[in-house]
Coordinates of C-alpha atoms in Angstrom, one line a residue:
X1 CA -0.1 -0.3 0.1
X2 CA 1.6 3.6 -1.2
X3 CA -0.4 6.8 0.9
X4 CA 0.2 9.9 -1.7
X5 CA -0.2 13.5 -0.7
X6 CA -2.7 14.6 -2.4
X7 CA -2.6 18.4 -4.6
X8 CA -0.5 19.9 -2.0
X9 CA -0.3 23.8 -3.3
X10 CA -4.0 23.3 -3.6
X11 CA -5.8 26.0 -6.7
X12 CA -2.4 27.5 -6.9
X13 CA -3.2 30.3 -9.0
X14 CA -6.3 30.4 -8.8
X15 CA -7.4 33.9 -8.1
X16 CA -5.8 35.0 -11.4
X17 CA -8.6 36.2 -13.6
X18 CA -9.8 33.7 -16.3
X19 CA -7.9 30.5 -13.5
X20 CA -11.3 28.9 -13.9
X21 CA -12.9 29.3 -16.5
X22 CA -9.0 28.2 -18.3
X23 CA -10.0 24.6 -16.3
X24 CA -13.4 24.2 -17.1
X25 CA -12.1 24.9 -21.1
X26 CA -10.0 21.6 -20.6
X27 CA -11.9 19.7 -18.2
X28 CA -14.5 19.8 -21.0
X29 CA -12.2 19.6 -23.8
X30 CA -11.2 16.2 -22.0
X31 CA -14.7 15.4 -22.2
X32 CA -15.6 15.5 -25.6
X33 CA -12.1 14.2 -26.4
X34 CA -13.2 10.7 -24.9
X35 CA -16.5 10.1 -27.2
X36 CA -14.1 11.2 -30.8
X37 CA -14.4 8.2 -33.4
X38 CA -12.5 8.2 -35.5
X39 CA -9.2 9.1 -33.3
X40 CA -7.9 10.7 -36.4
X41 CA -6.5 14.1 -36.7
X42 CA -9.2 16.0 -39.0
X43 CA -11.9 14.7 -35.8
X44 CA -9.1 15.0 -32.8
X45 CA -8.2 18.3 -33.9
X46 CA -11.8 19.7 -34.4
X47 CA -12.7 18.5 -30.8
X48 CA -8.9 20.2 -29.6
X49 CA -9.8 23.6 -31.8
X50 CA -6.4 23.1 -33.4
X51 CA -4.6 21.6 -36.1
X52 CA -2.5 19.6 -36.8
X53 CA -0.1 18.4 -39.5
X54 CA 2.5 15.0 -40.1
X55 CA 5.3 14.0 -39.1
X56 CA 7.3 13.9 -42.1
X57 CA 8.8 11.5 -43.1
X58 CA 6.2 9.4 -41.0
X59 CA 8.0 8.6 -37.7
X60 CA 7.4 4.7 -37.7
X61 CA 6.3 1.5 -39.7
X62 CA 3.8 1.0 -36.8
X63 CA 2.7 4.5 -36.6
X64 CA 1.6 8.5 -38.3
X65 CA 2.7 10.8 -36.0
X66 CA 0.8 14.5 -35.6
X67 CA 1.3 17.2 -34.2
X68 CA -0.1 20.0 -33.2
X69 CA 1.5 24.3 -30.8
X70 CA -1.7 25.0 -28.7
X71 CA -3.4 29.0 -29.1
X72 CA -1.2 31.8 -27.3
X73 CA -3.5 32.1 -23.7
X74 CA -4.8 28.0 -23.9
X75 CA -5.2 25.7 -21.6
X76 CA -3.3 22.8 -24.5
X77 CA 0.7 23.7 -24.2
X78 CA 0.8 21.2 -27.2
X79 CA -0.8 17.9 -29.1
X80 CA 0.5 14.9 -30.7
X81 CA -1.8 11.7 -31.8
X82 CA -0.2 8.9 -32.9
X83 CA -2.2 6.5 -35.4
X84 CA -1.4 3.2 -35.2
X85 CA -1.1 2.1 -39.0
X86 CA -2.0 -1.6 -38.5
X87 CA -5.6 -0.9 -36.3
X88 CA -6.2 2.3 -36.3
X89 CA -8.4 2.3 -33.7
X90 CA -5.5 1.5 -31.5
X91 CA -5.0 5.0 -31.6
X92 CA -3.0 7.6 -28.6
X93 CA -3.0 11.8 -27.7
X94 CA -0.8 13.3 -25.9
X95 CA -1.4 16.8 -24.2
X96 CA 0.9 18.5 -23.2
X97 CA -0.6 21.1 -19.9
X98 CA 0.0 24.7 -20.5
X99 CA 2.6 26.1 -17.2
X100 CA 0.1 28.9 -16.9
X101 CA -2.7 26.2 -15.6
X102 CA -3.1 24.7 -12.5
X103 CA -5.0 21.8 -12.3
X104 CA -4.5 20.0 -9.5
X105 CA -3.7 15.4 -8.6
X106 CA -7.6 17.1 -6.0
X107 CA -9.3 18.9 -8.7
X108 CA -8.8 15.8 -11.3
X109 CA -10.4 13.0 -8.7
X110 CA -13.5 15.7 -8.2
X111 CA -14.1 15.3 -11.3
X112 CA -13.4 11.8 -12.6
X113 CA -13.2 10.0 -9.3
X114 CA -10.3 8.0 -7.8
X115 CA -8.0 6.4 -10.5
X116 CA -8.1 3.0 -10.7
X117 CA -4.6 2.5 -10.7
X118 CA -1.6 5.5 -9.8
X119 CA 2.3 5.1 -10.5
X120 CA 4.1 6.2 -8.4
X121 CA 8.0 7.4 -10.6
X122 CA 10.8 5.7 -10.3
X123 CA 12.7 6.6 -7.4
X124 CA 16.2 7.6 -10.0
X125 CA 14.2 9.5 -11.7
X126 CA 13.6 13.6 -9.9
X127 CA 11.9 14.6 -12.4
X128 CA 9.7 12.1 -13.8
X129 CA 5.6 12.6 -13.1
X130 CA 3.2 10.4 -11.1
X131 CA 0.2 9.1 -12.5
X132 CA -3.3 8.6 -12.3
X133 CA -4.8 6.0 -14.7
X134 CA -7.9 5.3 -15.6
X135 CA -10.1 2.5 -17.8
X136 CA -13.1 2.9 -19.5
X137 CA -14.6 1.6 -22.8
X138 CA -11.8 0.7 -24.3
X139 CA -9.9 3.6 -23.9
X140 CA -7.0 5.0 -21.1
X141 CA -6.8 7.7 -19.3
X142 CA -4.1 9.2 -17.7
X143 CA -3.4 12.3 -15.8
X144 CA 0.5 12.7 -14.5
X145 CA 1.3 15.3 -11.9
X146 CA 4.7 17.0 -11.5
X147 CA 5.7 15.8 -8.1
X148 CA 7.2 18.0 -6.0
X149 CA 3.8 20.2 -7.2
X150 CA 1.1 18.1 -7.9
X151 CA 0.5 20.7 -11.2
X152 CA -1.5 18.3 -14.1
X153 CA 1.3 18.6 -16.7
X154 CA 0.3 16.1 -19.5
X155 CA -2.8 14.1 -20.7
X156 CA -2.3 10.9 -22.1
X157 CA -5.6 9.0 -23.4
X158 CA -4.6 5.6 -25.1
X159 CA -7.5 3.9 -27.4
X160 CA -7.4 0.4 -26.9
X161 CA -8.6 -2.9 -29.5
X162 CA -10.8 -4.4 -28.1

């Protein structure tokens, strides 16, 4: 059993103008993206209000990789979509959260419940994040939190094959 402190600096920066609306926008997009079908650059880009461009040449034989930079002032810093070349329903979306937005572990658990699993960082990797993992409807949603502040830094959505 491992006990982890949750959300050490609660809502740090929430008193700044627009912080609440940015958090709401982030959570609304995260909720919406989970229902997007198919998981392709156009449909995911529309759900996130961003444009993806393909890596050239393709990164691997197994995945086509598409990248996007967030809009200035947005909750999204950058996004990467990895679409399987062999089984498109098995794809991943990596969303880097803008450093100006502080979403804590407490706020994530308040919205999504207690995680199905918690992955602590490697004790030899000082900057490695702590992951909260949720599994729902053929997908895995992972939230990565910075160790020292418990601020959300990355969200990963993996689509899983039946």
